[in-house]
Every structure is written in C-alpha cells, then in structure tokens.
Coordinates of C-alpha atoms in Angstrom, one line a residue:
M1 CA 1.6 -128.1 65.0
N2 CA 4.8 -127.5 67.0
K3 CA 4.9 -124.1 68.7
N4 CA 8.6 -124.0 68.2
P5 CA 9.2 -126.2 65.1
A6 CA 12.6 -127.9 64.9
D7 CA 14.8 -127.1 61.9
I8 CA 15.6 -130.2 59.9
L9 CA 18.1 -130.5 57.0
I10 CA 17.6 -133.3 54.5
V11 CA 20.6 -134.3 52.5
D12 CA 20.0 -136.7 49.5
D13 CA 21.0 -136.7 45.9
T14 CA 17.7 -138.3 44.9
P15 CA 15.1 -135.6 44.3
E16 CA 12.2 -138.0 44.9
N17 CA 13.5 -138.8 48.4
L18 CA 13.9 -135.1 49.1
R19 CA 10.3 -134.4 48.1
L20 CA 8.8 -137.3 50.0
L21 CA 10.6 -136.6 53.2
S22 CA 10.2 -132.8 52.9
R23 CA 6.4 -133.1 52.4
M24 CA 6.0 -135.5 55.3
L25 CA 8.1 -133.5 57.8
T26 CA 6.5 -130.2 56.8
K27 CA 3.1 -131.8 57.4
Q28 CA 4.3 -132.6 60.9
G29 CA 5.2 -128.9 61.5
Y30 CA 8.9 -129.0 61.1
N31 CA 11.0 -126.4 59.3
V32 CA 12.6 -128.3 56.4
R33 CA 15.7 -127.4 54.4
K34 CA 17.1 -129.5 51.5
A35 CA 20.5 -130.2 50.1
I36 CA 21.3 -132.4 47.1
S37 CA 25.0 -132.9 47.8
G38 CA 27.5 -133.0 50.6
Q39 CA 29.1 -129.7 49.6
M40 CA 25.7 -128.0 49.7
A41 CA 24.9 -129.6 53.0
L42 CA 28.2 -128.3 54.6
R43 CA 27.4 -124.7 53.3
A44 CA 23.8 -124.9 54.6
V45 CA 25.0 -126.1 58.1
K46 CA 27.6 -123.3 58.2
T47 CA 25.0 -120.7 57.3
A48 CA 22.4 -121.8 59.8
P49 CA 23.0 -124.9 61.9
P50 CA 19.8 -127.1 61.9
N51 CA 18.5 -129.0 64.9
L52 CA 18.8 -132.4 63.1
I53 CA 20.2 -133.7 59.8
L54 CA 18.9 -136.6 57.7
L55 CA 22.0 -137.6 55.8
D56 CA 22.3 -139.9 52.8
I57 CA 25.5 -142.0 52.7
M58 CA 25.9 -142.7 49.0
M59 CA 26.5 -139.3 47.3
P60 CA 29.0 -138.3 44.6
Y61 CA 32.2 -136.4 45.4
V62 CA 31.6 -136.0 49.2
D63 CA 29.7 -138.9 50.7
G64 CA 27.7 -138.9 54.0
Y65 CA 30.5 -140.4 56.0
E66 CA 32.9 -137.5 55.1
V67 CA 30.1 -134.9 55.7
C68 CA 29.5 -136.3 59.1
E69 CA 33.2 -136.4 60.0
Q70 CA 33.6 -132.7 59.0
L71 CA 30.6 -131.7 61.0
K72 CA 31.7 -133.6 64.1
N73 CA 35.2 -132.2 63.9
N74 CA 33.8 -128.7 64.1
P75 CA 33.0 -127.6 67.7
Q76 CA 30.2 -125.4 66.4
T77 CA 28.4 -128.3 64.7
S78 CA 29.6 -131.3 66.6
E79 CA 26.5 -131.5 68.8
I80 CA 24.0 -131.7 65.8
P81 CA 22.4 -135.2 65.8
I82 CA 22.8 -136.9 62.4
I83 CA 20.6 -139.8 61.2
F84 CA 22.0 -141.7 58.3
L85 CA 19.8 -142.7 55.4
S86 CA 21.1 -145.5 53.2
A87 CA 20.1 -148.4 51.0
L88 CA 23.1 -150.2 52.4
D89 CA 22.0 -152.6 55.1
D90 CA 25.4 -154.2 55.8
V91 CA 26.5 -154.3 59.5
I92 CA 29.9 -152.9 58.5
D93 CA 28.2 -149.8 57.0
K94 CA 26.2 -149.3 60.1
V95 CA 29.2 -149.6 62.4
K96 CA 31.1 -147.1 60.2
A97 CA 28.1 -144.7 60.4
F98 CA 28.1 -144.8 64.2
K99 CA 31.8 -144.6 64.3
V100 CA 32.0 -141.3 62.4
G101 CA 29.4 -139.8 64.7
G102 CA 25.9 -140.8 63.6
V103 CA 23.2 -141.2 66.2
D104 CA 20.9 -143.4 64.2
Y105 CA 20.7 -145.4 60.9
I106 CA 17.6 -145.8 58.7
T107 CA 17.6 -148.3 55.8
K108 CA 16.0 -147.5 52.5
P109 CA 13.3 -148.0 51.4
F110 CA 12.2 -146.4 54.7
H111 CA 8.8 -146.3 56.4
L112 CA 7.6 -142.8 57.1
E113 CA 6.3 -143.7 60.6
E114 CA 9.7 -145.1 61.5
V115 CA 11.4 -142.0 60.2
L116 CA 9.1 -139.8 62.3
I117 CA 9.6 -141.8 65.4
R118 CA 13.4 -141.8 65.1
I119 CA 13.4 -138.0 64.4
Q120 CA 11.1 -137.4 67.4
N121 CA 13.3 -139.6 69.6
Q122 CA 16.5 -137.7 68.6
L123 CA 14.9 -134.3 69.0
S124 CA 13.5 -135.3 72.4
L125 CA 16.9 -136.6 73.4
Q126 CA 18.5 -133.4 72.1
A127 CA 15.9 -131.3 74.1
A128 CA 16.6 -133.3 77.2
E129 CA 20.3 -132.8 76.9
K130 CA 19.8 -129.1 76.4
E131 CA 17.5 -129.1 79.5
I132 CA 20.1 -131.0 81.5
H133 CA 22.8 -128.6 80.3
L134 CA 20.7 -125.6 81.2
L135 CA 19.9 -127.1 84.6
N136 CA 23.6 -127.9 85.2
T137 CA 24.5 -124.3 84.2
Q138 CA 21.8 -122.9 86.6
L139 CA 23.0 -125.3 89.3
E140 CA 26.6 -124.2 88.8
I141 CA 25.5 -120.6 89.1
R142 CA 23.6 -121.3 92.3
V143 CA 26.5 -123.3 93.7
Q144 CA 28.8 -120.3 92.9
E145 CA 26.3 -117.9 94.5
R146 CA 25.9 -120.1 97.5
T147 CA 29.6 -120.6 97.9
K148 CA 30.1 -116.8 97.8
Q149 CA 27.3 -116.4 100.4
L150 CA 29.0 -119.0 102.6
E151 CA 32.4 -117.3 102.2
E152 CA 30.8 -113.9 103.1
A153 CA 28.9 -115.5 106.0
N154 CA 32.1 -117.3 107.3
T155 CA 34.0 -114.0 107.0
K156 CA 31.3 -112.2 109.0
L157 CA 31.1 -115.0 111.6
L158 CA 34.9 -114.9 112.0
E159 CA 34.6 -111.1 112.4
M160 CA 31.9 -111.6 115.0
A161 CA 33.9 -114.3 116.8
L162 CA 36.9 -112.1 117.1
H163 CA 35.3 -108.7 117.7
D164 CA 33.0 -107.1 120.3
S165 CA 29.6 -106.5 118.8
L166 CA 29.0 -103.2 120.7
T167 CA 32.3 -101.3 120.3
G168 CA 33.8 -103.2 117.3
L169 CA 37.0 -103.7 119.3
A170 CA 38.9 -106.9 119.5
N171 CA 37.3 -109.3 122.0
R172 CA 38.8 -111.5 124.6
V173 CA 39.5 -114.4 122.1
L174 CA 41.4 -112.1 119.6
F175 CA 43.2 -110.4 122.5
M176 CA 44.4 -113.7 123.9
D177 CA 45.6 -114.7 120.4
R178 CA 47.6 -111.4 120.1
L179 CA 49.0 -112.1 123.6
K180 CA 50.1 -115.5 122.5
Q181 CA 51.8 -114.1 119.4
A182 CA 53.7 -111.6 121.6
L183 CA 54.6 -114.3 124.0
D184 CA 55.9 -116.5 121.2
K185 CA 58.2 -113.7 120.2
T186 CA 59.7 -113.5 123.7
Q187 CA 60.5 -117.3 123.5
A188 CA 62.4 -116.7 120.2
N189 CA 64.0 -113.5 121.5
S190 CA 64.5 -113.1 125.2
A191 CA 65.1 -109.4 124.8
Y192 CA 61.7 -108.8 123.3
K193 CA 59.3 -107.1 125.8
F194 CA 55.7 -106.0 125.7
A195 CA 53.1 -104.6 128.2
V196 CA 49.6 -105.8 129.1
M197 CA 47.2 -103.4 130.7
F198 CA 43.9 -104.3 132.3
L199 CA 41.5 -101.4 132.6
D200 CA 38.3 -101.4 134.7
C201 CA 35.9 -98.4 134.8
D202 CA 35.3 -97.0 138.3
R203 CA 31.7 -96.6 139.3
F204 CA 30.4 -97.7 135.9
K205 CA 27.7 -99.8 137.6
V206 CA 26.3 -96.5 139.1
V207 CA 25.8 -95.1 135.6
N208 CA 24.2 -98.4 134.4
D209 CA 21.9 -98.6 137.3
S210 CA 20.8 -95.0 137.4
L211 CA 20.7 -94.0 133.7
G212 CA 20.0 -97.4 132.2
H213 CA 21.9 -99.9 130.0
L214 CA 21.4 -98.0 126.8
V215 CA 23.3 -95.0 128.3
G216 CA 25.9 -97.5 129.7
D217 CA 26.4 -98.9 126.2
E218 CA 26.7 -95.4 124.7
L219 CA 29.3 -94.6 127.3
L220 CA 31.3 -97.8 126.6
I221 CA 31.4 -96.8 122.9
A222 CA 32.6 -93.3 123.8
I223 CA 35.3 -94.7 126.1
S224 CA 36.5 -97.0 123.3
G225 CA 36.8 -94.1 121.0
R226 CA 38.9 -92.1 123.4
L227 CA 41.2 -95.0 124.2
Q228 CA 41.9 -95.7 120.5
K229 CA 43.1 -92.1 120.1
V230 CA 46.2 -92.7 122.3
L231 CA 47.2 -96.1 121.0
K232 CA 49.7 -96.8 118.2
P233 CA 48.5 -98.7 115.1
E234 CA 50.5 -101.8 116.2
D235 CA 48.9 -101.9 119.7
T236 CA 45.8 -103.8 120.4
L237 CA 42.7 -102.5 122.4
A238 CA 40.1 -105.1 123.3
R239 CA 36.9 -105.1 125.3
L240 CA 37.2 -108.1 127.6
G241 CA 33.6 -107.9 128.9
G242 CA 31.4 -105.4 130.7
D243 CA 33.4 -102.3 131.5
E244 CA 36.7 -104.1 131.3
F245 CA 39.3 -103.3 128.6
G246 CA 42.7 -104.9 127.7
I247 CA 45.6 -103.1 126.0
L248 CA 48.6 -104.8 124.5
Q249 CA 51.7 -102.6 123.8
I250 CA 54.3 -104.5 121.7
N251 CA 58.0 -104.1 121.2
I252 CA 58.9 -101.9 124.1
Q253 CA 62.1 -101.7 126.1
D254 CA 60.7 -101.3 129.7
I255 CA 57.6 -100.4 131.7
D256 CA 57.8 -96.7 131.0
P257 CA 55.7 -96.6 127.8
A258 CA 52.9 -98.4 129.6
V259 CA 53.1 -95.9 132.5
N260 CA 53.0 -93.0 130.1
L261 CA 50.0 -94.5 128.3
A262 CA 48.2 -95.0 131.6
N263 CA 48.7 -91.3 132.5
Q264 CA 47.5 -90.3 129.0
I265 CA 44.3 -92.4 129.6
F266 CA 43.7 -90.7 132.9
E267 CA 44.0 -87.4 131.2
L268 CA 41.6 -88.3 128.5
L269 CA 39.0 -89.7 130.9
S270 CA 39.2 -86.6 133.1
Y271 CA 37.0 -84.8 130.6
P272 CA 33.2 -85.3 130.7
F273 CA 31.5 -87.6 128.2
K274 CA 28.8 -85.7 126.5
L275 CA 26.3 -88.4 125.5
L276 CA 23.0 -87.9 123.7
R277 CA 21.0 -86.9 126.7
H278 CA 23.5 -86.9 129.6
E279 CA 26.9 -85.6 130.6
V280 CA 28.8 -88.3 132.5
F281 CA 32.2 -88.4 134.3
I282 CA 34.0 -91.7 134.5
N283 CA 37.4 -92.8 135.5
A284 CA 39.3 -96.1 135.6
S285 CA 41.7 -98.2 137.5
I286 CA 44.5 -99.8 135.5
G287 CA 46.7 -102.8 136.2
I288 CA 50.0 -103.2 134.3
T289 CA 52.3 -106.1 133.8
L290 CA 55.4 -106.4 131.7
G291 CA 55.5 -109.4 129.4
N292 CA 58.7 -111.3 129.1
S293 CA 60.0 -114.8 128.4
N294 CA 59.3 -115.9 132.0
Y295 CA 55.6 -116.2 131.3
E296 CA 54.4 -119.6 130.0
K297 CA 50.8 -118.8 129.0
P298 CA 49.0 -115.7 127.9
E299 CA 46.3 -116.3 130.5
Y300 CA 48.9 -115.7 133.2
L301 CA 49.7 -112.2 131.8
L302 CA 46.0 -111.2 131.9
R303 CA 45.7 -112.7 135.3
D304 CA 48.6 -110.6 136.7
A305 CA 47.4 -107.4 135.0
D306 CA 43.9 -108.1 136.5
T307 CA 45.5 -108.6 140.0
A308 CA 47.4 -105.3 139.6
M309 CA 44.1 -103.6 138.6
Y310 CA 42.4 -104.7 141.8
Q311 CA 45.3 -103.4 143.8
A312 CA 44.8 -100.1 142.1
K313 CA 41.2 -100.1 143.0
A314 CA 42.0 -101.0 146.6
S315 CA 44.5 -98.1 146.7
G316 CA 41.8 -95.5 146.0
K317 CA 40.7 -96.0 142.3
A318 CA 41.5 -93.7 139.3
R319 CA 45.2 -94.8 139.4
Y320 CA 47.5 -97.5 138.0
H321 CA 49.4 -100.3 139.7
I322 CA 52.3 -102.3 138.3
F323 CA 52.2 -106.0 139.0
S324 CA 54.8 -107.6 141.3
P325 CA 55.3 -111.3 142.1
E326 CA 54.3 -110.7 145.7
M327 CA 50.9 -109.6 144.5
H328 CA 50.4 -113.0 142.9
S329 CA 51.4 -114.8 146.1
T330 CA 48.9 -112.7 148.1
A331 CA 46.2 -113.4 145.5
L332 CA 46.9 -117.2 145.9
Q333 CA 46.7 -116.9 149.7
L334 CA 43.3 -115.1 149.4
L335 CA 42.0 -117.7 147.0
Q336 CA 43.1 -120.5 149.4
L337 CA 41.5 -118.6 152.2
E338 CA 38.2 -118.4 150.3
T339 CA 38.4 -122.2 149.7
D340 CA 39.1 -122.8 153.4
L341 CA 36.3 -120.4 154.3
R342 CA 33.8 -122.5 152.3
R343 CA 35.0 -125.6 154.0
A344 CA 35.0 -124.0 157.4
I345 CA 31.3 -123.1 157.3
N346 CA 30.5 -126.7 156.4
Q347 CA 32.8 -128.1 159.1
Q348 CA 31.8 -125.6 161.8
E349 CA 35.2 -124.2 162.4
F350 CA 33.7 -120.9 163.6
I351 CA 33.3 -120.1 167.3
V352 CA 31.3 -117.2 168.6
Y353 CA 33.0 -115.0 171.2
Y354 CA 31.2 -112.6 173.5
Q355 CA 32.3 -109.1 174.6
P356 CA 30.4 -107.7 177.6
I357 CA 28.5 -104.4 177.3
V358 CA 28.6 -102.5 180.6
E359 CA 26.0 -100.0 181.9
F360 CA 27.8 -96.8 183.1
N361 CA 25.5 -96.1 186.0
T362 CA 25.7 -99.5 187.7
G363 CA 29.0 -100.7 186.3
K364 CA 27.4 -104.1 185.6
I365 CA 27.3 -106.3 182.5
T366 CA 23.9 -105.8 180.9
G367 CA 24.5 -107.5 177.5
F368 CA 27.0 -108.8 175.0
E369 CA 28.1 -108.3 171.4
A370 CA 28.5 -111.6 169.5
L371 CA 31.8 -111.7 167.6
V372 CA 32.8 -114.5 165.3
R373 CA 36.2 -116.1 165.4
W374 CA 37.7 -118.6 163.0
H375 CA 39.8 -121.5 164.4
H376 CA 41.7 -122.5 161.2
P377 CA 43.1 -126.1 161.5
Q378 CA 46.5 -125.0 160.2
R379 CA 46.7 -121.2 160.7
G380 CA 45.1 -121.0 164.1
I381 CA 42.9 -117.9 164.8
V382 CA 42.2 -116.0 161.6
S383 CA 41.4 -112.3 162.1
P384 CA 37.8 -111.2 161.1
E385 CA 39.4 -108.3 159.3
L386 CA 40.9 -110.8 156.9
F387 CA 38.0 -113.3 156.3
V388 CA 34.9 -111.1 156.7
P389 CA 35.6 -109.0 153.5
I390 CA 36.1 -112.3 151.6
A391 CA 32.9 -113.6 153.0
E392 CA 31.1 -110.4 152.0
E393 CA 32.5 -110.5 148.4
T394 CA 31.7 -114.2 147.9
G395 CA 28.3 -114.2 149.5
L396 CA 29.4 -116.5 152.2
I397 CA 28.6 -113.8 154.8
N398 CA 24.9 -114.9 154.7
P399 CA 25.4 -118.5 155.9
L400 CA 28.2 -117.3 158.2
G401 CA 25.9 -114.5 159.6
N402 CA 23.1 -117.0 160.2
L403 CA 25.5 -119.3 162.0
V404 CA 26.5 -116.5 164.4
M405 CA 23.0 -115.4 165.0
R406 CA 21.8 -118.9 165.7
E407 CA 24.6 -119.6 168.1
A408 CA 24.3 -116.2 169.9
C409 CA 20.6 -116.6 170.4
H410 CA 21.1 -120.1 171.6
Q411 CA 23.7 -119.0 174.1
L412 CA 21.6 -116.1 175.4
Y413 CA 18.7 -118.4 176.0
K414 CA 21.0 -120.7 177.9
W415 CA 22.2 -117.9 180.1
Q416 CA 18.7 -116.8 180.8
Q417 CA 17.7 -120.3 181.7
Q418 CA 20.6 -120.6 184.1
K419 CA 19.5 -117.3 185.8
I420 CA 23.1 -116.2 186.3
T421 CA 21.8 -112.6 186.7
N422 CA 18.6 -111.4 188.3
Y423 CA 18.0 -109.0 185.4
P424 CA 17.6 -109.8 181.7
L425 CA 20.7 -109.8 179.5
T426 CA 20.7 -108.6 175.9
M427 CA 22.6 -109.9 172.9
S428 CA 23.9 -107.6 170.1
I429 CA 24.4 -109.3 166.7
N430 CA 25.9 -107.6 163.7
L431 CA 24.2 -107.6 160.3
S432 CA 26.5 -106.9 157.4
V433 CA 25.4 -104.9 154.4
R434 CA 25.0 -108.0 152.3
Q435 CA 23.1 -109.8 155.1
F436 CA 20.7 -106.9 155.4
A437 CA 20.1 -107.0 151.6
Q438 CA 19.3 -110.7 151.4
P439 CA 15.7 -111.2 150.4
N440 CA 14.9 -113.8 153.0
L441 CA 16.3 -112.0 156.0
I442 CA 13.0 -111.9 158.0
E443 CA 12.4 -115.6 157.2
Q444 CA 15.8 -116.5 158.5
V445 CA 15.4 -114.4 161.7
D446 CA 12.0 -116.0 162.4
K447 CA 13.4 -119.5 161.9
I448 CA 16.3 -118.8 164.3
L449 CA 14.0 -117.3 166.9
A450 CA 11.7 -120.3 166.7
E451 CA 14.7 -122.8 166.9
T452 CA 16.3 -121.1 169.9
Q453 CA 13.1 -120.0 171.7
V454 CA 14.9 -116.8 172.8
N455 CA 12.9 -113.8 173.7
P456 CA 13.2 -111.4 170.8
Q457 CA 12.9 -108.4 173.1
H458 CA 16.4 -109.2 174.3
I459 CA 18.0 -109.3 170.8
K460 CA 19.6 -106.2 169.3
L461 CA 20.6 -106.2 165.7
E462 CA 23.5 -103.8 164.8
I463 CA 23.3 -102.4 161.3
T464 CA 25.7 -99.9 159.7
E465 CA 24.5 -96.6 158.2
S466 CA 25.6 -97.7 154.7
A467 CA 23.3 -100.8 154.9
I468 CA 20.3 -98.5 155.5
M469 CA 21.2 -95.7 153.1
E470 CA 22.0 -97.9 150.1
N471 CA 18.2 -98.7 149.8
T472 CA 16.1 -96.7 152.2
K473 CA 12.8 -98.0 150.9
T474 CA 13.8 -101.7 151.5
A475 CA 15.4 -100.7 154.8
D476 CA 12.2 -99.0 156.0
I477 CA 10.2 -102.2 155.3
L478 CA 12.8 -104.5 156.9
L479 CA 13.3 -102.4 160.0
K480 CA 9.6 -102.1 160.6
Q481 CA 9.1 -105.9 160.3
L482 CA 11.9 -106.4 162.8
R483 CA 10.3 -103.9 165.2
K484 CA 7.0 -105.8 165.0
R485 CA 8.9 -108.8 166.4
Y486 CA 10.1 -106.6 169.3
I487 CA 13.8 -106.8 168.2
K488 CA 15.9 -103.8 169.1
L489 CA 17.8 -101.9 166.4
C490 CA 21.2 -100.3 166.7
I491 CA 23.2 -98.1 164.3
D492 CA 26.8 -99.5 164.4
D493 CA 29.8 -97.2 163.9
F494 CA 27.7 -94.1 164.0
G495 CA 29.5 -91.0 162.6
T496 CA 31.8 -92.8 160.3
G497 CA 29.4 -93.3 157.4
Y498 CA 26.7 -91.1 155.8
S499 CA 26.1 -89.2 159.1
S500 CA 22.8 -88.1 157.7
L501 CA 20.5 -87.2 160.6
S502 CA 17.4 -87.3 158.5
Y503 CA 17.2 -91.1 158.4
L504 CA 17.2 -91.3 162.3
H505 CA 13.7 -89.6 162.1
L506 CA 12.5 -92.1 159.6
F507 CA 13.5 -95.5 161.0
P508 CA 12.7 -97.2 164.4
V509 CA 16.3 -97.0 165.9
D510 CA 16.9 -97.7 169.6
T511 CA 20.6 -97.3 170.0
L512 CA 23.5 -95.4 168.5
K513 CA 26.9 -97.0 168.8
I514 CA 29.9 -94.6 168.8
D515 CA 32.8 -96.0 166.7
R516 CA 36.0 -96.8 168.6
S517 CA 38.0 -94.3 166.5
F518 CA 36.2 -91.5 168.4
I519 CA 37.0 -93.0 171.8
W520 CA 40.7 -93.7 171.3
S521 CA 41.5 -90.0 171.2
I522 CA 40.1 -89.4 174.7
D523 CA 42.7 -89.2 177.4
D524 CA 43.5 -87.1 180.5
K525 CA 44.8 -84.3 178.3
S526 CA 41.8 -84.2 176.0
T527 CA 40.1 -80.8 175.8
D528 CA 38.3 -81.5 172.5
L529 CA 36.2 -84.6 172.6
G530 CA 35.3 -84.3 168.9
L531 CA 31.9 -85.7 167.8
V532 CA 31.3 -87.7 171.0
P533 CA 29.3 -85.1 172.9
A534 CA 27.3 -84.3 169.7
I535 CA 26.4 -87.9 169.1
I536 CA 25.3 -88.4 172.7
S537 CA 23.3 -85.2 172.5
I538 CA 21.6 -86.4 169.3
A539 CA 20.7 -89.7 170.9
K540 CA 19.3 -88.1 174.0
T541 CA 17.2 -85.7 171.9
M542 CA 15.8 -88.6 169.9
R543 CA 15.3 -90.8 173.0
M544 CA 17.9 -93.3 172.0
N545 CA 20.6 -94.8 174.2
V546 CA 24.3 -94.8 173.3
V547 CA 27.0 -97.4 173.4
A548 CA 30.6 -96.4 173.2
E549 CA 33.0 -99.2 171.9
G550 CA 36.7 -99.5 172.2
I551 CA 37.0 -98.2 175.9
E552 CA 40.5 -99.1 177.2
T553 CA 41.2 -96.7 180.0
P554 CA 39.5 -95.5 183.2
I555 CA 39.9 -91.9 181.9
Q556 CA 37.8 -92.8 178.8
F557 CA 35.2 -94.5 181.1
K558 CA 35.1 -91.4 183.4
Q559 CA 34.8 -88.9 180.5
L560 CA 32.0 -90.8 178.8
K561 CA 30.1 -91.2 182.1
E562 CA 30.3 -87.5 182.6
L563 CA 28.9 -87.0 179.1
E564 CA 26.0 -89.3 180.2
C565 CA 26.8 -92.1 177.8
D566 CA 24.6 -95.1 178.7
F567 CA 26.8 -98.1 177.9
G568 CA 30.3 -99.1 177.0
Q569 CA 32.4 -102.0 175.9
G570 CA 36.1 -102.5 175.4
F571 CA 39.2 -104.1 176.8
L572 CA 38.9 -102.1 180.0
F573 CA 36.1 -104.4 181.0
S574 CA 37.0 -107.6 179.1
K575 CA 38.3 -108.8 175.8
P576 CA 35.9 -111.1 173.8
L577 CA 35.7 -114.5 175.5
E578 CA 34.3 -117.9 174.6
A579 CA 30.9 -118.8 176.1
E580 CA 32.3 -120.9 178.9
Q581 CA 34.8 -118.2 180.0
M582 CA 32.1 -115.6 179.8
T583 CA 29.9 -117.7 182.0
Q584 CA 32.6 -117.9 184.6
L585 CA 33.0 -114.1 184.5
L586 CA 29.2 -113.6 184.9
K587 CA 29.2 -115.8 187.9
T588 CA 31.6 -113.4 189.7
N589 CA 29.1 -110.6 189.3
P590 CA 31.7 -108.1 188.2
Q591 CA 31.2 -104.3 188.7
W592 CA 33.3 -101.5 187.3
Q593 CA 33.4 -98.1 188.9
W594 CA 36.0 -95.2 188.7

C-alpha cells in the first residue's frame, strides 16, 4: 500500500465503469473519488483538487473536452494531469483530447493493467515535476542567499581595501583617491584650493621597541582618535602606514587653515596618552603643501608634503614645515647624489686622504687618520658632510667603510715596508654607528687584516660614544673581540655625545679624542679652557692617551702641550693629503715645536 496514497477522481456517466475502476484503484491503495457528470466533476475538483483525473469524453450536457478546457483555464487546477477515457478511437478525437490539455488517452474497453501503468506513469511524472519544482525553488533560495553573501563579502572586501584594519581610518588607496578628486576640482576651477598634510610621529620606534608592538598599536589607535577630534566632517584623515598619517583639508582659501590645524594637533599631542598599562608622551613632525591646479598627479602632492615633513624633522622635530619648490629641487639633488654614490662605490671613485697625528713631546708624526674623499666625475670633490649622512641612511656606509679600511691598512703596510721612519706609524680609521652595528664587523676586519698583512697593533679604530651607548651589550662583545686582535680603540668626539664616564670603566678604550669644537675656542686670550683640562685629566686617571683634533694655531698647540695632551692633528701641521703627497711629507722628517 502507498504510504501517501494519491487522490484520483474518476469521471464517467456509466456506473459500471465507475465501480470497476474504483475497485481496482482502491485495491492499489489510491484514494478514489467518483463523479457521474461533468458538472459534478467540476464541483469536486473545486472542493478538493485531486492528484489525477480519469475523464470520460462522451457525457451529456458537459462533455470531457469542455471539463478539461475549464480546468486547464483555471490556474489553480491547470497542473492536474487528465487522462481521457473514451470508446472513440479516431485519431481526430485523440488529437482534440491532447489539444485541450489531456496528458494521455485510453480507449474503451480498457485493460486494467494498462490503466494502472498509465496512471503510475503520470503520477511519477507529476511527482518528478514537483521534485524538480521544489529543487528549483531551493536552488533559487540558495542562489539568493549566496548572492547576498557575496554582496556582503564584496562590501566588506571593499571596506577592507579602502580602510586601515587597525585604526579604521582611510588607507593610502582611499586617501590617494580623495586627493585625485580634489585635484580634479582644481582643474575645473583654478581658484579651488586644498591642503595636504603628512604627519610622522617622533620617536614612535622607541615606544615600539621598548614597550612592544601591542602598546604601539594601542598608541596609534589613540593618536587616530585625537586627530579626528580636530578635523571637519568633510576633511579626510588616513593612516598611510606605520606611524604616518595623511590629512586632506578641502575648499580652503590659503595655507592658514592648515597651519592652524597643525598647531591644534601639536596642542592635542602635548597631553600624555594614558594607555591600558602605560602613560606615553608622543609628538609629531608635519609637512604641509597647498594643492592647486599646478599639480598634475596626486602622488606629487603627497611627495611634497612628505619632503616638507622631513624638513620639519631635520629642523628639530615637533614642528611643521610648509613645502617650497626649492625643497623639491634639493630632494632631487640628494636622490641623484644617492644614485651617484652607489655607482661611485662600484667604480672606485673614492680616494683615501691622510691627516698626520703629531706627538706633542717630540713634534713628530706618529700616525695618521684615514679620511675618505669622493672625486665625482662632474661635481669634483664632494664634501664628506654631504655624502656620509646619505651613505649612513642607505646602508652604503658599510661597503664604503670597508673600502676605506682596506685602503688605509694597505697604505700603512706599504709605508712600514718602505721604512720611511725608524719608528712604527699608526693608522686611525673611523667606524660609523651603522658600521659598528653590522653583524659581520669582526669577519670583515679579519678579512682586511689578512688581505693587507698589516700589523693589527698599529691599527686604531675610532668609535663615537653613541655607537657604544646605543647597545652596550653588543659593544662590549665587539670591543673585546677587537682587543683580542691587539687593535687599539679610540673614542671619537669625546664630550659631545653621552659623556657618561661609566662606560669608560667597562670597555677597553685606549684613547680619547677631543672634538675640534673644544679646541677652536682656545686662543691667546683664553682664560677658560672649558672641558679640555677635564678630559685630559680623565684620560690620565684612566691611563689613556689623548688626541686633540682641529689644531690650527701655535697658541692652541702650546696650551694643549702645557695641559699634557699627548697628540694633536689639524691644519697647523697639515691638511689631509693623498698617499703620494703624504709620503713626500714623511720623507722630509718634519718636526713641529713652539
């Protein structure tokens, strides 16, 4: 028996046919209803639509064709399958039956097995169509749900693509788009102006390195919140990356609103940031540029604001600077200089000059300081004050420093082999902060010593106080490794940096070098020699020798000698010379006494 029996309506004006079909279908488990006329059939279908109708054609008043047409014309009953029952076996009758909407045609007298098969086929077809309809409905629902999910995902992706994930601010992509919109307005209206500000937090790296990135992130969120408080709704604040922010002020008349905003920002940042576990002070440097129709691309606006920001940092930080065209020209020159610097290292455009170091007691040259000079093909001699900071910033100082060390060691070995003096000469070589921090410093030194075969006891490395104090643990290891190789160590520019005497007890230092700024003030009218006597006294107490640099007058020489300074260098003795010129000077066996 069927678990869910189909409901079948039999319509026939012959009672015998009704009984026969009804008994047979009931036996098969179907629910059977009967109607003896077309009118009764229409009422029965209206009351409770069946799953299938067996419909006799030849009936009085309303025949089967008319019943079928009425049912098919009604949307509520049009899908009910109708199988015609008829004694008529003419093709025309069958065609008409199918034309009015019948799905099958059974000729009387009929075989019960045929009737069952045809009913089952139609019910199976009906069930399949319902299943297909259900699946289509479910598929349509799933498609709609998926479409909605994709739309939500696309919205979220667009949001992520245009906003910073940490602060929720606009990111660089959205900021550049807003800049372009503002720039387009200037093209349409030359009187339209806007301002672009580039803000970089001062000393943010110190917070990150000391308190950790989580605290750094917390601070960035707090900074973002404060900045938003002073902006107008139409302005745009963006996090451009790291601790860099961009601000777009639109529809302004001149630079004054940007300057006022910068001052408001400084005021806001002057208060401490009270984070979850820390209280932090932070400030910023701001570059400002005024947008106008002269700009072609939004990238140029951000570039110029960035350039102005770096000028603000160079001027002392925690201040703003307004961009000027001259700044862009300077930036281009520095960029070209960096490019030339990279080429110069590869093409060996650098020459090492040597400035003699004179012993005060004998007045003789006892050593040299190696000083690099750049012979630029077009610009001639480029000052170290100009290219060394660029080399430091770009990392080129390491190959450049290795080049100088190798050449200086080679030249010292050559002089020693020539035996120009009957006593050993020394060579002082500067190590920059970045050189001192390179991980393979000892390896590089060992390689150069092996290549040049110079005696390491006659090499003196000059290191600034800042290089040592930035990482005392690493410095301690490096200095002790250098000392194991019998290399002498000198603190360069002593008194201008940390001036913390404690590190002198910790590290194996041989020499203190007095910065030239302390020497220039010494003249025949000097009564106060500043820190010079104190530095010499410290060195003597700690069994170190002292070198004074920048000596230009006999008075300075005499004063320093009376203070028992050990060595000196400066233009009084000789300016820095190339190796060949210095060789000729050595051969004259010069001696200075006053």
